Amino acid sequence: MTKPLKLALVDTDPAELKVDAVVIGVHSGTPLLLASGAESVTAAFDGRLTETLTLLGATGTPGEVVKLATLGTITAPVLAAVGLGPEPAGAAPPAETLRRAAGAAVRALAGCATVALALPVPDDDDGPAALRALAEGAVLGGYRFDGYKTKPQPGRREPVGTVSVHVPDARDRAARAELARAGVVGAAVTRCRDWVNTAPNDLRPPAFADTVAAAAAPAGLDVQVLDEKALRAGGYGGILAVGQGSAAPPRLVRLAYTPPGPVTRRVALVGKGITFDSGGLSIKPAQGMWEMKSDMAGAAAVASTVIAAAELKLPVAVTGYLPMAENMPSGTSYRPGDVVTMYNGKRVEVLNTDAEGRLVLGDAIARACEDNPDYLLEVSTLTGGQVVALGKRVAGVMGSESLCQRVHQAGEAVGEPIWPMPLPEEVRTSMDSDVADILQISAGMDRAGHMLQGGIFLREFVAEGVPWAHIDIAGPSYHSGEPTGYLTKGGTGVPVRALLHLLDEIAGEDRGGGQ
Ligand code: BES
Ligand code: MN
Ligand code: ZN
């Protein structure tokens, strides 16, 4: 696994810190405004810092990083000013602004081994949230995947090694707990991104299952792996159909975390683990097909989340179900026209082998419901329709209304936007099959409301009475553009942080309360 950068707390004067670079914040405005946290650095510059930064082109726009040599004014040789946008009404800017600023600064400071963040962390109830945002943003922005380079790149600047966050009191218990949590969450996101970025020839279903099992063992999780024989014996028709075209057989991995104390809530997490999606016989165009190595991002996020839940000792039972298959065209592939008998006994008429995700997920969702969860959350790179409807940054969520609202709110809290979408009944009608119980996709392969068809189909496999949510992350799970904020190229780790936030919240529910 890529080593996440180290986090630390400091409360000594930022102007006197022996680090390679100090980061301060600037708010947009004329004149430029220095953010809180920068006071001692400003004093060291004898009132000329605003003027100097303005000369260098700083405007305080979010994402902007202006660096200058300090020439002995402060101890650190480099000062970086990161834009925080307009001055906030309250004590600190919004969490997402801080998260992005920390990420942008840490990316811009590659080559510096040690960096200190002298950014706004208020000395009140908003302090912990600001600290959490800065620490997470630093780890996420400092991530770089280079697992396949055979030699060091000449002139390449190494990612930042340690980030110290300046806080009012470095020994404060709440601050230390936040930093520890950010370390676990940062490692979880890093692990998820590494798996997504791994080449698909190195992560076919048996290898992916082994890798996940190896990562889960040290966290004390109970791990079960069903191989192709066990899947056949168990009647997992959906997973077997999708996997049958590949020389690498499918798997179903179950990871269970049981908290030490009494269990009051059980959460099932299901993640799509298509290690490569060629489309199968309904093959995809060559252009962009390589990105389908990321079609296991749901499984990666779920596995990473269960491991993190155990590391954080959350007082909630969490079980992950990861159906893994490689969707390939071959003489043994499943075909359009095939009828597949799923794990819950329903028969599905296949129309397009590229709509494989819902088949493996239907089986895994039905299996998850046998363990009687209080909530079921399923995460998948399910449809191109999600990207068309909501773009590359916003995921879609469908299912039980109140759970969808909670997923949405968790996403807002952590900067992983997830938008609720409807499940209209007429979409189900368009999936009536002449020969089987349901069509895999709408008749006539109508592309209208594609994302919703996925949700409607998966609903068939959720047991009566289980609150559920299907999160389609086709767009936000993979970043193909230039780095921005704390996003770098490749797997993003979405929605690990939203899931952990929601688990935290569910853990806080009283028995008999909630919904
Ligand atoms: N894995 C894809 C969805 C996808 C598209 C993920 C773009 C990430 C980025 C999924 O298996 C798929 O191929 N969906 C098809 C379904 C269609 C054939 C019914 C789609 O959405 O086009
Ligand atoms: Mn597909
Ligand atoms: Zn797929």
Coordinates of C-alpha atoms and ligand atoms in Angstrom, one line a residue:
M1 CA 0.0 0.0 0.0
T2 CA 1.1 3.6 -0.7
K3 CA 2.3 5.1 2.6
P4 CA 0.0 7.9 3.6
L5 CA 1.8 11.0 4.9
K6 CA 2.4 11.3 8.6
L7 CA 0.2 13.6 10.6
A8 CA 1.2 15.5 13.8
L9 CA -0.1 18.4 16.0
V10 CA 1.9 21.5 17.0
D11 CA 1.0 24.4 19.1
T12 CA 4.3 26.3 19.0
D13 CA 4.8 29.5 17.1
P14 CA 4.5 28.7 13.3
A15 CA 7.2 31.4 12.7
E16 CA 9.7 29.4 14.6
L17 CA 8.9 25.9 13.4
K18 CA 11.8 23.9 11.9
V19 CA 10.0 22.6 8.9
D20 CA 10.6 22.9 5.2
A21 CA 7.5 25.0 4.6
V22 CA 4.7 26.8 6.5
V23 CA 1.3 27.2 4.9
I24 CA -1.0 30.2 5.8
G25 CA -4.4 31.1 4.4
V26 CA -5.5 34.2 2.5
H27 CA -9.0 35.4 1.9
S28 CA -10.0 37.1 -1.3
G29 CA -10.7 40.8 -1.1
T30 CA -9.0 44.2 -1.8
P31 CA -6.7 44.4 0.0
L32 CA -6.0 40.7 0.5
L33 CA -6.9 39.4 4.0
L34 CA -4.7 37.0 5.9
A35 CA -6.6 34.2 7.5
S36 CA -6.4 33.4 11.2
G37 CA -3.6 31.2 12.2
A38 CA -1.1 33.4 10.2
E39 CA -0.6 36.1 12.9
S40 CA 2.9 35.3 14.0
V41 CA 4.1 34.8 10.5
T42 CA 2.6 38.2 9.5
A43 CA 4.3 39.8 12.4
A44 CA 7.7 38.3 11.3
F45 CA 7.2 40.0 7.9
D46 CA 6.9 43.4 9.6
G47 CA 3.6 44.2 8.0
R48 CA 4.8 43.7 4.5
L49 CA 3.3 40.2 3.9
T50 CA 0.0 41.3 2.2
E51 CA 1.9 43.6 -0.1
T52 CA 4.4 40.9 -1.0
L53 CA 1.8 38.3 -1.7
T54 CA -0.2 40.7 -3.8
L55 CA 3.0 41.5 -5.8
L56 CA 3.3 37.7 -6.4
G57 CA -0.2 37.6 -7.8
A58 CA -2.1 36.2 -4.8
T59 CA -5.8 36.8 -4.9
G60 CA -7.1 34.4 -2.3
T61 CA -9.1 32.4 -4.8
P62 CA -9.8 28.8 -3.5
G63 CA -7.2 26.4 -4.9
E64 CA -4.6 29.1 -5.5
V65 CA -1.1 28.5 -3.9
V66 CA 1.6 31.2 -3.9
K67 CA 5.0 30.3 -2.6
L68 CA 7.8 32.6 -1.5
A69 CA 11.3 32.3 0.0
T70 CA 11.3 33.6 3.5
L71 CA 14.9 34.8 3.5
G72 CA 15.2 34.5 7.3
T73 CA 12.0 36.2 8.3
I74 CA 10.7 33.0 9.8
T75 CA 12.5 29.7 10.5
A76 CA 11.0 27.7 7.6
P77 CA 12.7 28.5 4.3
V78 CA 9.4 28.5 2.3
L79 CA 6.1 30.1 3.0
A80 CA 3.0 29.1 1.0
A81 CA -0.2 31.1 1.0
V82 CA -3.3 29.1 0.0
G83 CA -6.5 30.8 -1.1
L84 CA -9.5 30.3 1.1
G85 CA -12.1 32.5 -0.8
P86 CA -14.1 35.3 0.9
E87 CA -13.7 35.8 4.7
P88 CA -16.2 33.5 6.5
A89 CA -19.0 34.9 8.6
G90 CA -18.1 32.6 11.5
A91 CA -14.7 31.7 13.0
A92 CA -13.6 29.3 10.3
P93 CA -14.2 28.7 6.6
P94 CA -16.5 25.8 5.6
A95 CA -14.9 22.3 6.2
E96 CA -14.7 21.6 2.4
T97 CA -12.8 24.9 1.8
L98 CA -10.3 23.9 4.4
R99 CA -10.0 20.3 3.1
R100 CA -9.4 21.5 -0.5
A101 CA -6.9 24.2 0.7
A102 CA -4.9 21.7 2.7
G103 CA -4.9 19.3 -0.3
A104 CA -3.9 22.0 -2.8
A105 CA -1.1 23.2 -0.5
V106 CA 0.3 19.7 0.1
R107 CA 0.3 19.0 -3.6
A108 CA 2.1 22.2 -4.4
L109 CA 4.7 21.6 -1.8
A110 CA 5.8 18.2 -3.1
G111 CA 9.6 18.1 -2.6
C112 CA 9.3 19.4 1.0
A113 CA 9.7 16.6 3.5
T114 CA 8.0 18.4 6.4
V115 CA 5.1 21.0 6.2
A116 CA 3.2 22.8 8.9
L117 CA -0.3 24.1 8.3
A118 CA -1.0 27.5 10.1
L119 CA -4.5 27.6 8.9
P120 CA -7.7 28.6 10.8
V121 CA -8.5 26.1 13.6
P122 CA -10.8 28.0 16.0
D123 CA -10.3 27.6 19.7
D124 CA -14.0 26.6 20.2
D125 CA -16.6 24.0 19.3
D126 CA -15.8 24.4 15.6
G127 CA -12.1 23.5 16.2
P128 CA -12.3 19.7 15.9
A129 CA -14.2 19.8 12.6
A130 CA -11.7 22.3 11.1
L131 CA -8.8 20.1 12.3
R132 CA -10.4 17.0 10.8
A133 CA -10.9 18.7 7.5
L134 CA -7.3 20.0 7.3
A135 CA -5.8 16.6 8.3
E136 CA -8.0 14.7 5.8
G137 CA -7.3 17.2 3.0
A138 CA -3.5 16.9 3.6
V139 CA -3.5 13.1 3.4
L140 CA -5.8 13.0 0.4
G141 CA -3.9 15.7 -1.5
G142 CA -0.5 14.1 -0.7
Y143 CA -1.5 10.8 -2.3
R144 CA 0.4 9.7 -5.3
F145 CA 0.2 6.3 -6.9
D146 CA 3.3 5.1 -8.6
G147 CA 3.2 1.4 -7.9
Y148 CA 4.6 0.5 -11.4
K149 CA 7.6 2.7 -11.8
T150 CA 10.7 0.6 -12.3
K151 CA 13.1 3.5 -11.4
P152 CA 13.0 6.8 -9.7
Q153 CA 12.0 9.7 -12.0
P154 CA 14.8 12.2 -12.4
G155 CA 14.0 15.6 -11.0
R156 CA 10.7 14.3 -9.5
R157 CA 9.6 16.0 -6.3
E158 CA 8.7 13.4 -3.6
P159 CA 5.3 13.7 -2.0
V160 CA 5.3 15.5 1.4
G161 CA 6.3 13.2 4.3
T162 CA 4.9 14.8 7.4
V163 CA 2.3 17.4 7.9
S164 CA 2.0 19.2 11.3
V165 CA -1.3 20.9 11.9
H166 CA -1.1 24.0 14.1
V167 CA -3.8 24.0 16.8
P168 CA -4.4 26.1 20.0
D169 CA -3.4 23.1 22.2
A170 CA -1.6 20.1 20.9
R171 CA -2.3 18.1 24.0
D172 CA -6.0 18.6 23.9
R173 CA -7.8 15.2 24.0
A174 CA -10.4 16.1 21.4
A175 CA -7.7 17.4 19.0
R176 CA -5.6 14.2 19.4
A177 CA -8.7 12.0 18.8
E178 CA -9.5 13.9 15.6
L179 CA -5.9 13.5 14.4
A180 CA -6.0 9.8 15.1
R181 CA -9.3 9.4 13.3
A182 CA -8.0 11.4 10.3
G183 CA -5.0 9.0 10.2
V184 CA -7.3 5.9 10.0
V185 CA -9.7 7.5 7.5
G186 CA -6.8 8.8 5.4
A187 CA -5.3 5.3 5.3
A188 CA -8.7 3.8 4.4
V189 CA -9.1 6.2 1.5
T190 CA -5.5 5.5 0.4
R191 CA -6.1 1.8 0.4
C192 CA -9.2 2.1 -1.6
R193 CA -7.5 4.4 -4.2
D194 CA -4.5 1.9 -4.4
W195 CA -6.9 -0.9 -5.2
V196 CA -8.7 1.1 -7.9
N197 CA -5.4 2.2 -9.4
T198 CA -3.9 -1.3 -9.6
A199 CA -3.7 -2.6 -13.1
P200 CA -6.5 -5.1 -13.9
N201 CA -4.1 -7.9 -14.8
D202 CA -2.9 -7.8 -11.2
L203 CA -6.3 -7.7 -9.6
R204 CA -8.4 -10.4 -11.2
P205 CA -11.1 -11.8 -8.9
P206 CA -9.0 -14.5 -7.0
A207 CA -6.2 -12.0 -6.5
F208 CA -8.5 -9.2 -5.4
A209 CA -10.2 -11.6 -2.9
D210 CA -6.7 -12.6 -1.5
T211 CA -5.6 -8.9 -1.3
V212 CA -8.8 -7.9 0.6
A213 CA -8.6 -10.9 2.9
A214 CA -4.9 -10.1 3.7
A215 CA -5.8 -6.4 4.5
A216 CA -8.8 -7.4 6.6
A217 CA -7.0 -10.0 8.8
P218 CA -4.8 -7.6 10.8
A219 CA -8.0 -5.6 11.7
G220 CA -9.4 -8.8 13.3
L221 CA -12.3 -9.1 10.7
D222 CA -14.0 -12.4 10.1
V223 CA -13.3 -13.2 6.4
Q224 CA -15.1 -15.7 4.2
V225 CA -14.3 -16.2 0.6
L226 CA -16.7 -18.2 -1.7
D227 CA -14.8 -19.6 -4.7
E228 CA -16.5 -20.7 -7.9
K229 CA -17.3 -24.1 -6.5
A230 CA -19.0 -22.7 -3.4
L231 CA -20.8 -20.1 -5.6
R232 CA -22.2 -23.0 -7.7
A233 CA -23.2 -24.9 -4.6
G234 CA -24.9 -21.8 -3.2
G235 CA -26.9 -20.9 -6.3
Y236 CA -25.2 -17.6 -7.0
G237 CA -26.4 -17.5 -10.6
G238 CA -25.8 -13.8 -11.2
I239 CA -22.1 -13.8 -10.1
L240 CA -21.4 -17.0 -12.0
A241 CA -23.0 -15.8 -15.2
V242 CA -21.0 -12.7 -15.3
G243 CA -17.8 -14.5 -14.3
Q244 CA -18.1 -17.4 -16.7
G245 CA -16.5 -15.7 -19.6
S246 CA -13.2 -15.1 -17.8
A247 CA -10.3 -17.6 -17.2
A248 CA -10.1 -16.0 -13.7
P249 CA -13.1 -17.3 -11.8
P250 CA -15.4 -15.2 -9.7
R251 CA -15.5 -14.8 -5.9
L252 CA -17.8 -13.6 -3.2
V253 CA -16.0 -12.1 -0.1
R254 CA -17.8 -11.5 3.2
L255 CA -16.0 -9.3 5.8
A256 CA -17.6 -9.0 9.2
Y257 CA -16.7 -6.6 12.0
T258 CA -18.4 -7.2 15.3
P259 CA -17.8 -4.5 18.0
P260 CA -16.5 -5.5 21.4
G261 CA -19.6 -4.3 23.4
P262 CA -23.3 -5.2 22.8
V263 CA -24.5 -4.9 19.2
T264 CA -27.4 -2.5 18.8
R265 CA -27.2 -1.9 15.0
R266 CA -26.1 -4.0 12.1
V267 CA -25.2 -2.4 8.8
A268 CA -24.7 -4.4 5.6
L269 CA -22.4 -2.8 2.9
V270 CA -22.4 -4.3 -0.6
G271 CA -19.8 -3.2 -3.2
K272 CA -19.6 -4.0 -6.9
G273 CA -16.3 -5.8 -7.7
I274 CA -16.0 -6.1 -11.4
T275 CA -12.2 -6.2 -11.7
F276 CA -12.4 -5.4 -15.4
D277 CA -15.5 -4.6 -17.4
S278 CA -14.9 -5.1 -21.2
G279 CA -18.7 -5.3 -21.6
G280 CA -18.5 -9.0 -22.4
L281 CA -20.1 -10.1 -25.7
S282 CA -21.9 -6.7 -25.7
I283 CA -18.4 -5.3 -25.9
K284 CA -17.5 -1.7 -25.1
P285 CA -15.8 0.6 -27.6
A286 CA -11.9 0.6 -27.3
Q287 CA -11.8 4.3 -26.4
G288 CA -11.7 4.7 -22.6
M289 CA -12.1 1.0 -21.9
W290 CA -9.0 1.1 -19.7
E291 CA -10.9 3.1 -17.1
M292 CA -13.0 0.0 -16.6
K293 CA -10.2 -1.3 -14.3
S294 CA -12.0 1.0 -11.8
D295 CA -15.3 -1.0 -12.0
M296 CA -14.4 -2.5 -8.6
A297 CA -14.3 0.9 -6.9
G298 CA -17.5 0.0 -5.0
A299 CA -16.0 -3.2 -3.6
A300 CA -12.7 -1.3 -2.8
A301 CA -14.6 1.4 -0.9
V302 CA -16.7 -1.1 1.0
A303 CA -13.8 -3.3 2.0
S304 CA -11.8 -0.3 3.1
T305 CA -14.7 1.1 5.1
V306 CA -15.3 -2.2 7.0
I307 CA -11.6 -2.3 7.9
A308 CA -11.6 1.3 9.0
A309 CA -14.8 0.7 11.1
A310 CA -12.9 -2.1 12.9
E311 CA -9.8 0.1 13.4
L312 CA -12.0 2.9 14.8
K313 CA -13.8 0.4 17.0
L314 CA -17.1 1.9 16.0
P315 CA -20.0 0.6 18.2
V316 CA -21.9 -0.8 15.3
A317 CA -21.7 -4.2 13.5
V318 CA -20.6 -3.8 9.9
T319 CA -20.5 -6.6 7.3
G320 CA -19.2 -6.1 3.8
Y321 CA -20.3 -8.3 0.8
L322 CA -18.1 -8.1 -2.2
P323 CA -19.1 -9.9 -5.4
M324 CA -16.0 -10.1 -7.7
A325 CA -16.0 -11.1 -11.3
E326 CA -14.2 -10.2 -14.6
N327 CA -16.6 -9.4 -17.4
M328 CA -14.9 -10.8 -20.6
P329 CA -16.0 -11.9 -24.0
S330 CA -15.1 -15.5 -24.8
G331 CA -16.5 -18.9 -25.9
T332 CA -17.8 -19.4 -22.4
S333 CA -19.3 -16.0 -21.8
Y334 CA -22.9 -15.5 -20.9
R335 CA -25.1 -14.2 -23.7
P336 CA -27.8 -11.6 -24.4
G337 CA -30.9 -13.8 -24.3
D338 CA -29.7 -16.0 -21.5
V339 CA -32.0 -16.4 -18.5
V340 CA -30.2 -16.4 -15.2
T341 CA -31.5 -17.8 -11.9
M342 CA -30.4 -15.5 -9.2
Y343 CA -29.5 -16.3 -5.5
N344 CA -33.0 -15.3 -4.3
G345 CA -34.6 -17.6 -7.0
K346 CA -35.8 -14.8 -9.3
R347 CA -35.1 -15.4 -13.0
V348 CA -33.6 -12.6 -15.1
E349 CA -33.6 -12.3 -18.9
V350 CA -30.3 -10.8 -20.0
L351 CA -30.4 -8.3 -22.8
N352 CA -27.0 -6.7 -22.6
T353 CA -23.9 -8.4 -21.1
D354 CA -22.5 -4.9 -20.3
A355 CA -25.2 -4.4 -17.6
E356 CA -23.3 -7.0 -15.5
G357 CA -23.1 -5.0 -12.3
R358 CA -26.7 -5.5 -11.3
L359 CA -26.4 -9.3 -11.8
V360 CA -23.5 -9.7 -9.3
L361 CA -25.1 -7.2 -7.0
G362 CA -28.5 -8.8 -7.0
D363 CA -27.0 -12.0 -5.6
A364 CA -24.9 -10.2 -3.0
I365 CA -27.8 -8.0 -1.8
A366 CA -30.0 -11.1 -1.4
R367 CA -27.2 -12.8 0.5
A368 CA -26.7 -9.7 2.7
C369 CA -30.3 -9.6 3.6
E370 CA -30.1 -13.1 5.1
D371 CA -28.0 -11.7 7.9
N372 CA -30.9 -9.4 8.9
P373 CA -29.2 -5.9 8.7
D374 CA -30.9 -2.8 10.1
Y375 CA -29.6 -0.9 7.1
L376 CA -28.3 -2.0 3.7
L377 CA -26.1 0.3 1.7
E378 CA -24.8 -0.8 -1.7
V379 CA -22.1 1.1 -3.7
S380 CA -21.4 0.6 -7.4
T381 CA -20.0 2.0 -10.6
L382 CA -23.3 1.0 -12.1
T383 CA -24.3 3.2 -15.0
G384 CA -22.9 5.6 -17.5
G385 CA -26.4 7.2 -17.0
Q386 CA -25.2 8.4 -13.6
V387 CA -22.4 10.3 -15.3
V388 CA -24.7 11.8 -17.9
A389 CA -27.2 12.9 -15.2
L390 CA -25.0 14.1 -12.4
G391 CA -21.5 14.4 -13.8
K392 CA -18.1 13.4 -12.5
R393 CA -18.3 14.8 -9.0
V394 CA -21.8 14.0 -7.7
A395 CA -23.0 10.4 -7.0
G396 CA -26.6 9.3 -7.2
V397 CA -28.5 7.6 -4.4
M398 CA -31.8 5.6 -4.8
G399 CA -33.8 3.5 -2.3
S400 CA -35.7 4.0 1.0
E401 CA -36.4 7.7 1.2
S402 CA -35.2 8.5 4.7
L403 CA -32.0 6.5 4.3
C404 CA -31.3 8.3 1.0
Q405 CA -31.6 11.6 2.9
R406 CA -29.1 10.4 5.5
V407 CA -26.7 9.3 2.8
H408 CA -27.1 12.7 1.1
Q409 CA -26.4 14.5 4.4
A410 CA -23.4 12.3 5.2
G411 CA -22.0 13.2 1.7
E412 CA -22.5 16.9 2.3
A413 CA -20.7 16.7 5.7
V414 CA -17.6 15.2 4.2
G415 CA -17.4 16.8 0.7
E416 CA -18.6 13.7 -1.2
P417 CA -21.8 15.0 -2.8
I418 CA -24.5 12.3 -3.2
W419 CA -27.8 13.3 -4.7
P420 CA -31.2 11.5 -4.2
M421 CA -32.9 10.2 -7.3
P422 CA -36.4 8.7 -7.8
L423 CA -37.5 5.2 -8.5
P424 CA -40.5 5.7 -10.7
E425 CA -42.9 2.7 -11.1
E426 CA -43.2 3.0 -14.8
V427 CA -39.5 2.1 -15.1
R428 CA -40.3 -1.3 -13.4
T429 CA -43.1 -1.8 -16.0
S430 CA -40.7 -1.3 -18.8
M431 CA -38.6 -4.2 -17.4
D432 CA -41.4 -6.8 -17.7
S433 CA -40.0 -9.9 -19.5
D434 CA -42.0 -12.1 -21.8
V435 CA -40.2 -15.2 -20.6
A436 CA -38.7 -14.5 -17.1
D437 CA -39.5 -12.6 -13.9
I438 CA -37.8 -9.4 -15.0
L439 CA -35.6 -8.0 -17.7
Q440 CA -32.1 -7.0 -16.8
I441 CA -32.6 -3.6 -18.5
S442 CA -35.6 -1.8 -20.0
A443 CA -37.1 -3.4 -23.1
G444 CA -35.8 -2.1 -26.4
M445 CA -32.7 -1.1 -24.4
D446 CA -34.2 2.3 -23.9
R447 CA -31.4 4.5 -22.5
A448 CA -33.8 6.9 -20.8
G449 CA -33.4 7.0 -17.1
H450 CA -30.6 4.5 -17.1
M451 CA -29.4 5.2 -13.6
L452 CA -33.0 4.7 -12.3
Q453 CA -33.3 1.3 -14.1
G454 CA -30.3 0.1 -12.1
G455 CA -32.0 1.1 -8.8
I456 CA -35.3 -0.4 -9.8
F457 CA -33.6 -3.7 -10.7
L458 CA -31.7 -3.9 -7.5
R459 CA -34.8 -3.3 -5.4
E460 CA -36.0 -6.7 -6.5
F461 CA -33.2 -8.3 -4.4
V462 CA -33.7 -6.4 -1.1
A463 CA -35.7 -8.3 1.5
E464 CA -39.0 -6.8 2.6
G465 CA -38.7 -4.2 5.3
V466 CA -34.9 -3.6 5.1
P467 CA -34.1 0.1 4.7
W468 CA -31.7 0.3 1.7
A469 CA -29.8 2.7 -0.5
H470 CA -28.1 2.1 -3.8
I471 CA -25.2 4.6 -4.4
D472 CA -24.1 4.9 -8.0
I473 CA -20.5 6.2 -8.1
A474 CA -19.7 5.7 -11.8
G475 CA -18.6 9.3 -12.2
P476 CA -17.1 10.4 -8.8
S477 CA -15.1 7.2 -8.1
Y478 CA -12.4 8.0 -10.7
H479 CA -10.8 11.3 -11.5
S480 CA -9.3 11.5 -15.0
G481 CA -8.7 15.2 -15.2
E482 CA -5.9 17.4 -13.8
P483 CA -5.4 17.4 -10.0
T484 CA -7.5 19.9 -8.1
G485 CA -7.9 20.5 -4.4
Y486 CA -7.3 17.1 -2.7
L487 CA -8.2 15.2 -5.8
T488 CA -5.4 13.6 -7.8
K489 CA -5.6 11.5 -10.9
G490 CA -7.1 8.0 -10.7
G491 CA -9.3 6.4 -7.9
T492 CA -10.7 9.0 -5.5
G493 CA -11.8 6.7 -2.6
V494 CA -15.4 8.0 -2.9
P495 CA -17.5 7.2 -0.8
V496 CA -15.4 5.8 2.0
R497 CA -15.6 9.0 4.1
A498 CA -19.3 9.4 3.6
L499 CA -19.9 5.8 4.6
L500 CA -17.7 6.2 7.8
H501 CA -19.6 9.4 8.6
L502 CA -22.9 7.6 8.3
L503 CA -21.6 4.6 10.4
D504 CA -20.6 7.0 13.1
E505 CA -24.0 8.5 13.1
I506 CA -25.8 5.1 13.1
A507 CA -23.6 4.0 16.0
G508 CA -25.0 6.9 17.9
E509 CA -28.6 5.9 17.4
D510 CA -30.5 4.6 20.4
R511 CA -32.0 1.2 20.2
G512 CA -35.7 1.7 19.2
G513 CA -35.0 5.2 17.9
G514 CA -33.9 6.0 14.4
Q515 CA -36.2 4.7 11.8
Ligands
BES1 N1 -19.3 -0.2 -15.4 C1 -20.3 0.3 -16.3 C2 -20.8 1.7 -15.9 C3 -19.8 2.8 -15.9 C4 -19.7 3.7 -17.0 C5 -18.9 3.0 -14.9 C6 -18.8 4.7 -17.0 C7 -18.0 4.0 -14.9 C8 -18.0 4.9 -15.9 C9 -21.5 -0.6 -16.3 O1 -21.3 -2.0 -16.1 C10 -22.1 -0.5 -17.7 O2 -21.4 -0.9 -18.6 N2 -23.3 0.1 -17.8 C11 -23.9 0.2 -19.0 C12 -25.3 -0.4 -18.9 C13 -26.0 -0.6 -20.2 C14 -25.4 -1.5 -21.2 C15 -27.4 -1.0 -19.9 C16 -24.1 1.7 -19.2 O3 -24.4 2.4 -18.3 O4 -23.9 2.2 -20.4
MN2 MN -20.7 -3.0 -17.9
ZN3 ZN -19.6 -2.4 -15.1

